[in-house]
Coordinates of C-alpha atoms in Angstrom, one line a residue:
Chain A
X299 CA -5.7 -14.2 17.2
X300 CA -5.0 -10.6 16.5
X301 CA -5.4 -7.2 17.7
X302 CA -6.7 -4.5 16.1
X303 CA -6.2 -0.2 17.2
X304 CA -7.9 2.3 15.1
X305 CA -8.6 6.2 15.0
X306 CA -11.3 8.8 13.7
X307 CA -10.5 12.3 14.4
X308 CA -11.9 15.7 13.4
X309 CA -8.0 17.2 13.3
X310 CA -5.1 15.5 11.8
X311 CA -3.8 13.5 15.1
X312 CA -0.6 11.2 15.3
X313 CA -1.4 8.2 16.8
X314 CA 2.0 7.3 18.5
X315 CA 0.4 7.0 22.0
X316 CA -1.5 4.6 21.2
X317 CA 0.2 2.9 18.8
X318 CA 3.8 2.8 21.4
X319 CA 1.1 0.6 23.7
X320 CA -0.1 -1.9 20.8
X321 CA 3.4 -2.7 19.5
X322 CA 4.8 -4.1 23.0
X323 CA 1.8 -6.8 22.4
X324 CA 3.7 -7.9 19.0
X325 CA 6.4 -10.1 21.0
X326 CA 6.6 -8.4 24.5
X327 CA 3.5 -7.9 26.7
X328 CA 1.5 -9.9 23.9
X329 CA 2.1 -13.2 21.8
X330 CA 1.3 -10.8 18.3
X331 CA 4.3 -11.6 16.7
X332 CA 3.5 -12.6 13.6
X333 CA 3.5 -9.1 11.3
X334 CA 2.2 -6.1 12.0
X335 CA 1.1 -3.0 9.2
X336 CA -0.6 0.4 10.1
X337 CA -2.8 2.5 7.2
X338 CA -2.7 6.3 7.3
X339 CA -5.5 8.6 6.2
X340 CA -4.0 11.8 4.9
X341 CA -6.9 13.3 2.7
X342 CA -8.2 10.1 0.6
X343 CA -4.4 9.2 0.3
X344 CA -3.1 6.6 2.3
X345 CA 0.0 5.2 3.3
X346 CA 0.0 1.6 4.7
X347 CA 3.8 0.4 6.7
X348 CA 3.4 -3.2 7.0
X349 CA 6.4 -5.6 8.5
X350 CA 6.0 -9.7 8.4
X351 CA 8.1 -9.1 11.7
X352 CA 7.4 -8.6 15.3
X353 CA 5.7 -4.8 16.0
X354 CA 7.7 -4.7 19.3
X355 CA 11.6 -5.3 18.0
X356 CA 10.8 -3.7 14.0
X357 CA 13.0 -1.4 12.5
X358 CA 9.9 0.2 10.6
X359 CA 7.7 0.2 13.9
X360 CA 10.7 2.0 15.3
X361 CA 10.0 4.4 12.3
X362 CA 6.4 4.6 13.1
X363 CA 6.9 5.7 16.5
X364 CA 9.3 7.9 16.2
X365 CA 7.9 9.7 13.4
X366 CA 4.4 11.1 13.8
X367 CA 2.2 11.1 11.0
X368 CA -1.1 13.2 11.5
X369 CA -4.0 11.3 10.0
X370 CA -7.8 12.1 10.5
X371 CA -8.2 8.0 10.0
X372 CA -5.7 5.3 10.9
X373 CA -6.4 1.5 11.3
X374 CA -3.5 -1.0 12.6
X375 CA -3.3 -4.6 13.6
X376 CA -1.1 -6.8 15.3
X377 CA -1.3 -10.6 14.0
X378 CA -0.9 -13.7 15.6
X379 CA -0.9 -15.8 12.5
X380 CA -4.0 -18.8 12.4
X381 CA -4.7 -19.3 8.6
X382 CA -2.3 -18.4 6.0
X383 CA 1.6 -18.6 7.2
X384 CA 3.6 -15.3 8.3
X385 CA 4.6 -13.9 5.4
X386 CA 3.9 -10.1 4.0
X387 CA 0.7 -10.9 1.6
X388 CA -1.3 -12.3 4.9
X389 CA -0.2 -9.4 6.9
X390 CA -3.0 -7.0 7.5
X391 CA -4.2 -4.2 7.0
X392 CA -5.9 -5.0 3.2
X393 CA -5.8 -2.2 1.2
X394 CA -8.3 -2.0 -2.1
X395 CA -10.2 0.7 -3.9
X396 CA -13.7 1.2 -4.7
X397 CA -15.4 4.4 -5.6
X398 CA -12.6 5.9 -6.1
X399 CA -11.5 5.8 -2.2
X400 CA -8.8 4.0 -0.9
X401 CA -10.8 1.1 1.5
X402 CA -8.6 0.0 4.5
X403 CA -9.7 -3.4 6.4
X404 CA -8.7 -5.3 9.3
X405 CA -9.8 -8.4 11.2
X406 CA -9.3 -10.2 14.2
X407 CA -11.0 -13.6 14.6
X408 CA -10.8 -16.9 12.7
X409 CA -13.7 -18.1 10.0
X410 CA -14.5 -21.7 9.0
X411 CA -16.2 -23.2 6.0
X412 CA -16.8 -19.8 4.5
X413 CA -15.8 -20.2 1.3
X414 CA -18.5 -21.4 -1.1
X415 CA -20.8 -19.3 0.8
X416 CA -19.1 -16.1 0.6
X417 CA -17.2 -16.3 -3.1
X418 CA -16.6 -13.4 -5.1
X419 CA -16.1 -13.1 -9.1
X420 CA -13.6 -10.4 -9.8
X421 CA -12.0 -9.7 -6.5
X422 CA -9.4 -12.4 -5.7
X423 CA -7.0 -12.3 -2.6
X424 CA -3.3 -12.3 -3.2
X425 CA -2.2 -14.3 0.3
X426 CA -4.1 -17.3 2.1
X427 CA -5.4 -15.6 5.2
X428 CA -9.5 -15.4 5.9
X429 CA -9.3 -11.9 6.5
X430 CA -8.3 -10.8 2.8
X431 CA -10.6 -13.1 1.3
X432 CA -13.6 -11.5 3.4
X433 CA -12.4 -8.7 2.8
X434 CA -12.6 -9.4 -1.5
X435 CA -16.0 -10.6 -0.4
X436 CA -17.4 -7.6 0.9
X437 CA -15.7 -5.2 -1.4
X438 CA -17.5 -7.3 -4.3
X439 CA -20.9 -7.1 -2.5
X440 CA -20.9 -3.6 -2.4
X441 CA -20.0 -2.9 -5.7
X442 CA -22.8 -5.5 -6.7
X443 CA -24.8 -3.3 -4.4
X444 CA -23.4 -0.4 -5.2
X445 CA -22.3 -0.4 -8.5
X446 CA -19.9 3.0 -9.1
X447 CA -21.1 5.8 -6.5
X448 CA -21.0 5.3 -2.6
X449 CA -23.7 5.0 -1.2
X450 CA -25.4 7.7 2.0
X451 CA -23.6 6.9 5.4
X452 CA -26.9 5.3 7.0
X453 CA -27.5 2.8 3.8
X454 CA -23.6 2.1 3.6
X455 CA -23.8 1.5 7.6
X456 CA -26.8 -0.4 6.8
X457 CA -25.5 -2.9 4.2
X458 CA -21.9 -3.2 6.3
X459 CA -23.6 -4.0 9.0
X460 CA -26.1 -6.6 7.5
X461 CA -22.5 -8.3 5.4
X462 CA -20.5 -8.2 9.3
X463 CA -23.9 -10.7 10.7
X464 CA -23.9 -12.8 7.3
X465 CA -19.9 -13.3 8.3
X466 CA -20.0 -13.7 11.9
X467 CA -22.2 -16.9 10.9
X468 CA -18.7 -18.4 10.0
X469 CA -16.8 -18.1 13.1
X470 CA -15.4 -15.1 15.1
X471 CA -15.1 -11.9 13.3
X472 CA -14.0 -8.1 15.1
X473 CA -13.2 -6.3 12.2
X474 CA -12.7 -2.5 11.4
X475 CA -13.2 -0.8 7.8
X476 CA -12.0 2.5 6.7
X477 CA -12.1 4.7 3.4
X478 CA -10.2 7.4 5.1
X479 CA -13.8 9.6 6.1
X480 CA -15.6 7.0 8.0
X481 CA -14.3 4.1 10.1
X482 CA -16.5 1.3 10.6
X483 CA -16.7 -1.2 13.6
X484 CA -17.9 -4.7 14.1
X485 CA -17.9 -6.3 17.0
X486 CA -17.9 -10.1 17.5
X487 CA -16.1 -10.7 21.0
X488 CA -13.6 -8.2 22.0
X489 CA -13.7 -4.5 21.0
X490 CA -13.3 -1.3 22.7
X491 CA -13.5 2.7 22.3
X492 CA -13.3 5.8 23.7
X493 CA -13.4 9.0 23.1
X494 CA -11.4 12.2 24.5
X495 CA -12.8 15.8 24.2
X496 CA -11.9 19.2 26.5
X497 CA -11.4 18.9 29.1
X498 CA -8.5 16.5 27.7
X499 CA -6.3 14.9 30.9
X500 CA -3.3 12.7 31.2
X501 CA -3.1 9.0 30.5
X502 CA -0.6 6.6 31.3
X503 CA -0.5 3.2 28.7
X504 CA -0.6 -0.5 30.2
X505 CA 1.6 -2.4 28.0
X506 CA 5.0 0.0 28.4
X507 CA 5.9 3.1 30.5
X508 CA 4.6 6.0 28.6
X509 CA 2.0 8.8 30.0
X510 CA 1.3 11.6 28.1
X511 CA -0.9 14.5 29.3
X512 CA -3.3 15.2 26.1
X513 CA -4.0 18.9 27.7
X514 CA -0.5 19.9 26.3
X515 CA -1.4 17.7 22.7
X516 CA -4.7 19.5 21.5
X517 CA -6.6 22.3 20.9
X518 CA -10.2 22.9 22.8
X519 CA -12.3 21.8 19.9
X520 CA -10.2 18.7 19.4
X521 CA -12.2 14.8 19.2
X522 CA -10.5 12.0 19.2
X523 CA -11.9 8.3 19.4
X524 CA -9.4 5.4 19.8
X525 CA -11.0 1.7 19.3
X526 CA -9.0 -1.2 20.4
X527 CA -9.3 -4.7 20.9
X528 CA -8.3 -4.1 24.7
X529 CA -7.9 -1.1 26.2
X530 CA -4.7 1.0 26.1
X531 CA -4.6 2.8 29.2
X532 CA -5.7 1.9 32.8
X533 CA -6.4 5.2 34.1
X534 CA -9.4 6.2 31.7
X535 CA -13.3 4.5 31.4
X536 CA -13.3 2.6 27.7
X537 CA -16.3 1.6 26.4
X538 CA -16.8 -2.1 25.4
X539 CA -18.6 -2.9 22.5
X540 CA -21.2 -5.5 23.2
X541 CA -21.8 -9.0 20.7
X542 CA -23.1 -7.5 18.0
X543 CA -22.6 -3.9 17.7
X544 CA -21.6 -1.9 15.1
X545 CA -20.9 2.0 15.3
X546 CA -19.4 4.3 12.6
X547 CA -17.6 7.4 13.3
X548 CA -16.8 10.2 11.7
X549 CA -14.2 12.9 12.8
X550 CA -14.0 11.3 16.0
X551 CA -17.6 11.1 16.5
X552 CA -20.4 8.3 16.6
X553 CA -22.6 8.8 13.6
X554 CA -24.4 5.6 13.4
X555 CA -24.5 3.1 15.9
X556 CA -26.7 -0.4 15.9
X557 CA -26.9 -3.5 18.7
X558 CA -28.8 -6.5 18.6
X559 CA -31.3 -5.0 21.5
Chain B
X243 CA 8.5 15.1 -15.2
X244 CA 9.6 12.6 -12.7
X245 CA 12.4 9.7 -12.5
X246 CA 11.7 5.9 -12.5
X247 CA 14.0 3.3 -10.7
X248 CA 13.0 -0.4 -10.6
X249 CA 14.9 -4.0 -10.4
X250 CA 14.8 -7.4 -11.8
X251 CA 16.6 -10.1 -9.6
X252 CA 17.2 -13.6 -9.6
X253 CA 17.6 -13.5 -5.7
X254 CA 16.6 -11.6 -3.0
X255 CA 18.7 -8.3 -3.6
X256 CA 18.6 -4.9 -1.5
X257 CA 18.8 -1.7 -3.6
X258 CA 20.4 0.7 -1.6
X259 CA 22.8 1.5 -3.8
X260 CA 20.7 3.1 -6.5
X261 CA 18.3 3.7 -4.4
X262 CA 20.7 6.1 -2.4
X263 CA 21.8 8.0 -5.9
X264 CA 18.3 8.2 -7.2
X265 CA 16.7 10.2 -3.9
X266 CA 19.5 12.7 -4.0
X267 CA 17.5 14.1 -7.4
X268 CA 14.3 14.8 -5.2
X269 CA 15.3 18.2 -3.9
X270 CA 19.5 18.0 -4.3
X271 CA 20.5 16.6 -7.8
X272 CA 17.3 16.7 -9.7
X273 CA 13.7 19.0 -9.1
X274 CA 12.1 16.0 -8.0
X275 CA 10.9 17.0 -5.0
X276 CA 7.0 16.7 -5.0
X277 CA 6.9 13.2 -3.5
X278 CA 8.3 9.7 -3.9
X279 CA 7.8 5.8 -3.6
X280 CA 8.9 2.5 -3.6
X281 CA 7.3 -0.6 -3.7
X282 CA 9.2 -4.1 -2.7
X283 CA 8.0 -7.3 -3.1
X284 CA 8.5 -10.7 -1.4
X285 CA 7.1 -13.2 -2.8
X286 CA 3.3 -12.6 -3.7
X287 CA 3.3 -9.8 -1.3
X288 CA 4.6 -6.4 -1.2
X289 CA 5.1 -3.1 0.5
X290 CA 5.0 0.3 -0.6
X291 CA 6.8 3.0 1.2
X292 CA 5.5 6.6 0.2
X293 CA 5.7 10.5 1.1
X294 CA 4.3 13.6 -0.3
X295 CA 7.7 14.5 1.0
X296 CA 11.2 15.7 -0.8
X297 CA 12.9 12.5 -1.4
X298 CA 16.1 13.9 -0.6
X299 CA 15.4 14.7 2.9
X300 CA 12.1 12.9 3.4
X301 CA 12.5 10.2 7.1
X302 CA 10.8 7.8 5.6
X303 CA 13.1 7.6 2.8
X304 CA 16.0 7.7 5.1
X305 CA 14.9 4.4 6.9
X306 CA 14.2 2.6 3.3
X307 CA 18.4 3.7 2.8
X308 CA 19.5 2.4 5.8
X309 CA 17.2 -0.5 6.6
X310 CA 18.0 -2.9 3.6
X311 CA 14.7 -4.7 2.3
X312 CA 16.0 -7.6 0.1
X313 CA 13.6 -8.5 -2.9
X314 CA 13.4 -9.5 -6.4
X315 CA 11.2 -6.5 -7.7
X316 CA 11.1 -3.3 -6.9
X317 CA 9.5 0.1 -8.6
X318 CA 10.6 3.3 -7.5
X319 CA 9.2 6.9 -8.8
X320 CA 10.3 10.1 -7.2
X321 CA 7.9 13.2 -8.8
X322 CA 7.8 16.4 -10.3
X323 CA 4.5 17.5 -10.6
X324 CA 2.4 18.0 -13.6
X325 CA -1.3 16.8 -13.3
X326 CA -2.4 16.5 -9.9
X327 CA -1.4 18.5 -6.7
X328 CA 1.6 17.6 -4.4
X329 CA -0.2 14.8 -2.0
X330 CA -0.3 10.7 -0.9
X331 CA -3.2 10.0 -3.5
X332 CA -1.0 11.4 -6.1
X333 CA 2.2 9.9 -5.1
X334 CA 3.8 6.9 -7.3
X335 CA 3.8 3.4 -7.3
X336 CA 0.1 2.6 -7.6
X337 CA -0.5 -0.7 -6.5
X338 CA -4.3 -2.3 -7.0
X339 CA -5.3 -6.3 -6.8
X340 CA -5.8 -8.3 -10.1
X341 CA -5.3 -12.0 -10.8
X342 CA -4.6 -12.6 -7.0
X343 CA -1.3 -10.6 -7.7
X344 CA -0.3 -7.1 -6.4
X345 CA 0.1 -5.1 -10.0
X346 CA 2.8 -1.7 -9.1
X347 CA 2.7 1.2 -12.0
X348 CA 4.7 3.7 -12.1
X349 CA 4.8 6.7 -15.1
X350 CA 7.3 9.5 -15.9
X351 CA 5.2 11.5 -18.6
X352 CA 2.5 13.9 -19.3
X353 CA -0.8 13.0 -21.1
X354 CA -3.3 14.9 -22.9
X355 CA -7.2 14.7 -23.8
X356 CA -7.2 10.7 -23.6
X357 CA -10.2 11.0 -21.1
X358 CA -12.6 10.1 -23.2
X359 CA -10.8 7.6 -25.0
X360 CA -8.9 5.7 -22.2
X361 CA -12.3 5.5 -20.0
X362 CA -12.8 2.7 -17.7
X363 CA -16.2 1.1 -16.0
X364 CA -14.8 -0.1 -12.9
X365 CA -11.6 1.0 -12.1
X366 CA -11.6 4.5 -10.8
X367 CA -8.9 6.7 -9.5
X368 CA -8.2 8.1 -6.1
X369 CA -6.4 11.0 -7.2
X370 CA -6.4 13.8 -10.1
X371 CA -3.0 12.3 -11.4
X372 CA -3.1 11.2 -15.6
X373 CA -0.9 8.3 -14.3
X374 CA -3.3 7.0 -11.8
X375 CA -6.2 7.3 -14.6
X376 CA -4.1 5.2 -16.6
X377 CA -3.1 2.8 -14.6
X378 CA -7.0 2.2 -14.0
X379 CA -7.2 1.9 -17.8
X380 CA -4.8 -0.8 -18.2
X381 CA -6.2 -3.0 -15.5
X382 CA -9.6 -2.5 -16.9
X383 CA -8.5 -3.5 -20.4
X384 CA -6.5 -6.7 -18.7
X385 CA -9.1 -7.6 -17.1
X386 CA -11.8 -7.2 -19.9
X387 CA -9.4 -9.7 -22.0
X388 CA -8.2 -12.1 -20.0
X389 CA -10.9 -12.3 -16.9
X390 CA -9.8 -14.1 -13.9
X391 CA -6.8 -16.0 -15.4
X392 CA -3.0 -14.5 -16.0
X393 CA -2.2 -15.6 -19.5
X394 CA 1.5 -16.3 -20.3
X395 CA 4.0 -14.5 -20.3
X396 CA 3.7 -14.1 -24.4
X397 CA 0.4 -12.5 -24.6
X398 CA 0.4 -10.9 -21.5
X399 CA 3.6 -8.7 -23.2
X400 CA 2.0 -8.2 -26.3
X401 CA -0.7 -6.6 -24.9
X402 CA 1.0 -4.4 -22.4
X403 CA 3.5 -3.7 -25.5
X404 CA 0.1 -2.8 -27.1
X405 CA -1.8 -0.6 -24.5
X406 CA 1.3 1.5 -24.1
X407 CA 1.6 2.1 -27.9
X408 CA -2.2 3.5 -27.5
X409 CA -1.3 5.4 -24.3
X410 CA 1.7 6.7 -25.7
X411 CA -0.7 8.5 -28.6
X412 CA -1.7 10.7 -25.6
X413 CA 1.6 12.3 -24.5
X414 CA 5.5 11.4 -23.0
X415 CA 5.0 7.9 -21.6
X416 CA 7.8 6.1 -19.9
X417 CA 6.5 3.7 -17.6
X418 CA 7.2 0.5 -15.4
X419 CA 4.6 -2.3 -14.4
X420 CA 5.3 -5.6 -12.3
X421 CA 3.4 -7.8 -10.8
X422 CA 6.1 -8.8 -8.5
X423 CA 7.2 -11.8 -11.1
X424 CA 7.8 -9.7 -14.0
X425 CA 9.0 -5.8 -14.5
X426 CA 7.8 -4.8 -17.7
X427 CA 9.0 -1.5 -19.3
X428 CA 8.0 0.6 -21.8
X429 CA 10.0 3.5 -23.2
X430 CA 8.9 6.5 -25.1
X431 CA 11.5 9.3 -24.4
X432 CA 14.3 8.1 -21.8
X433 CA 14.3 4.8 -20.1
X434 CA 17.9 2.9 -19.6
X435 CA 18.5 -0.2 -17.8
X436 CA 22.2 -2.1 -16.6
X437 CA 22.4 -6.2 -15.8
X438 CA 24.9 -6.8 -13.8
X439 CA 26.1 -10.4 -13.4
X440 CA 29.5 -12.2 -12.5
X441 CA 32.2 -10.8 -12.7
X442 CA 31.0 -8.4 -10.5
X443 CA 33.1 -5.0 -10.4
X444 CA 32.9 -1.7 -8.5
X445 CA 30.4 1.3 -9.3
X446 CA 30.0 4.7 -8.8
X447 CA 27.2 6.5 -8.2
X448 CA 26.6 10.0 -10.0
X449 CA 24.7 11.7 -7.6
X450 CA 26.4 11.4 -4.5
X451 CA 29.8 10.3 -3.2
X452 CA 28.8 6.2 -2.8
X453 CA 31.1 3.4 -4.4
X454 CA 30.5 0.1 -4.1
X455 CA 31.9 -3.5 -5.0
X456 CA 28.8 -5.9 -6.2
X457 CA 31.5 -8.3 -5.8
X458 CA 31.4 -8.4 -2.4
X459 CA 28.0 -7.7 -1.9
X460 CA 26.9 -11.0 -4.5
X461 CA 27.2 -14.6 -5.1
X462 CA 28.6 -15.8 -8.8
X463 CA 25.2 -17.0 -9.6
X464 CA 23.8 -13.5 -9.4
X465 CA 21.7 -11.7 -12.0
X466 CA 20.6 -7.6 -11.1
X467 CA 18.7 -6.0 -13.5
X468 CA 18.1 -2.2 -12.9
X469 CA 16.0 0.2 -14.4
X470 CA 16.5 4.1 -14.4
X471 CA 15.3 7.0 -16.6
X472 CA 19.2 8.2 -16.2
X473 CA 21.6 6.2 -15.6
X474 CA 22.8 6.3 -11.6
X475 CA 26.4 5.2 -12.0
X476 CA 28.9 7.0 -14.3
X477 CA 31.6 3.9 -14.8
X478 CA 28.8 1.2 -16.3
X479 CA 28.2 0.8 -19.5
X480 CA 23.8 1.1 -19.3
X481 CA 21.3 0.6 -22.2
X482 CA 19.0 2.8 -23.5
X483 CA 15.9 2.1 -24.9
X484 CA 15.0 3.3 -28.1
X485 CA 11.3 5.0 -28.4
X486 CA 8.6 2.3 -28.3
X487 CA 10.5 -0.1 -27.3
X488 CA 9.8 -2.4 -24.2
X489 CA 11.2 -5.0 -22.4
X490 CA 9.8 -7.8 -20.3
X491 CA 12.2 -8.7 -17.4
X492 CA 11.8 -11.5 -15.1
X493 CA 14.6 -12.7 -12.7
X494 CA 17.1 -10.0 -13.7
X495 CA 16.8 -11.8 -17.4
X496 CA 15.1 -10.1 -20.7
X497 CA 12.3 -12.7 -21.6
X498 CA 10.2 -10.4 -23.9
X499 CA 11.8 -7.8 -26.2
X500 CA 9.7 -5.6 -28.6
X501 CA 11.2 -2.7 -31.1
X502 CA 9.8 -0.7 -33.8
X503 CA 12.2 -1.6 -36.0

């Protein structure tokens, strides 16, 4: 399996904090070993810094860390490969355009006997991994949808949401999607958030020694949501995302939200 | 204007070297200094490093110098701005998805009022750059021709050869497409490219004080094919293209030549 760390924002925000905790899991605290890439937001660019090697001992993660990058969107994922070998073209996150956005998606799970179900016509995957062939799938469903213009946030949620159930059918599927404004979450078996506001207040990470005290990081009017596949830090209250739910946020805030209840 | 860098390798080849001399002319040598990129590929898969930054002092592009990525195609773009502001969504190599393959462009160029003749249905751009709109154009016209399948190498040359002769109509257009397998290039104004195969010798780089022996950095069954707008070493003996011409390298070897003579 994989793990998956994202962020929505309402200020450009480096994610180093979190993302220092995720990388031990690539070969150290974790058994992630198998590649790692993280996608930056800046504006409706994006960057994406993707290594086939382990998160916790790569020179580029090193980079990553040491170097922050304000984003108002970032998704990352550790992989522990299951289908398609280790090799750069199966490492995640998939990055792919429609509407003229740069569309960022990640997935942690494993899917079985999928693929006459969900084929696609034009879009065609580049590795052998499930995730980038789902991923081709729903890209080509909403531009059969869609056509040319995005669609309003509650029929985009809508459809996302409705494609995430048709998947899940096929085996386990966590998944997070991203066109740099929005960042959508599905949630199979394991996902969590949270969300820091004022009064912001320290926070020490699980996986390595690192605390940081977010009262010296921001500003007041500062939101910041963090969704991960396990929580990061052991001193704050993360929420967890039940079977079924999907929520979408928006600079750092939960704009539509659905559960099987 | 900007510069273009790419390679052409027969093996799994790091390029440093040029690499180092061509950075020095985004915000030292050369008034490149509105961004840069590189995209490497192993295998099917690739990875594209990219900052809105000044090449020539950018972090990023101080990790791709030291950290040597070894692969057998590589694009590289460092920009002066023309169309489109200083930012990621505007920053070279493009890279988008067709025929399961990762396609890189890169352009050095300025085009005019080709809008409404260069449109495209599907493909649409992230960014305000010409070169991004163009790149759209020429996937969309692939695509349009050949559907799902990559012809051979043959026709797939003649028609790049082709779409850049229409392009070129527009304005200055030196540009560089791979697909990881192949570099193609096509030359309007400046474009000059080097192989360098046993017996290896020593270079010098123009733009900063770097020297190095390929003898001792290769095997005797190398072949290294580099691409510059300039020419980064000063005791080599490079080609340069003649306007309209273009080249189709694959493995560090010319397969596809086309000039208008």
């Amino acid at each position: 399996m994989c793990e998956l760390l994202a962020m929505s924002a309402n200020v450009p925000t480096d994610i180093v904090f979190s993302f220092s905790g995720l990388i031990e899991r690539g070969g150290k605290t974790g058994p992630h070993k198998d590649g790692w890439g993280i996608t930056f937001y800046e504006g409706k660019g994006c960057r994406t810094f993707r290594d086939p090697l382990p998160s916790a001992t790569s020179r580029v993660a090193r980079l990553v860390k040491e170097y922050p990058i304000k984003s108002e969107a970032v998704i990352c994922h550790i992989r522990q490969a299951n289908v398609g070998k280790v090799s750069l073209e199966n490492t995640h996150p998939f990055v792919r355009q429609l509407w003229g956005r740069n569309i960022t998606f990640a997935h942690n799970g494993q899917l079985k006997d999928y693929q006459d179900a969900l084929e696609t016509s034009w879009h065609e995957a580049v590795g052998e991994s499930d995730s980038e062939q789902i991923f081709c799938f729903i890209l080509e469903q909403l531009m059969n949808k869609f056509g040319r213009e995005k669609p309003q946030t509650e029929e985009l949620f809508k459809t996302l949401t409705a494609l995430c159930q048709t998947i899940n059918q096929y085996g386990v599927f966590n998944t997070i999607l991203s066109d740099g404004e929005f960042v959508f979450c599905y949630c199979d078996t394991k996902l969590h958030w949270i969300t820091r506001r004022a009064p912001f207040g320290p926070a020490k990470l699980i996986d390595t020694e690192m605390l940081v005290d977010f009262k010296e990081e921001t500003t007041p009017n500062d939101v910041v949501t963090i969704i991960a596949t396990q929580p990061l830090t052991d001193d704050e209250s993360w929420q967890k995302m039940a079977k079924g739910e999907a929520i979408l946020f928006k600079l750092g805030e939960v704009i539509e939200q659905h559960t099987n209840n």
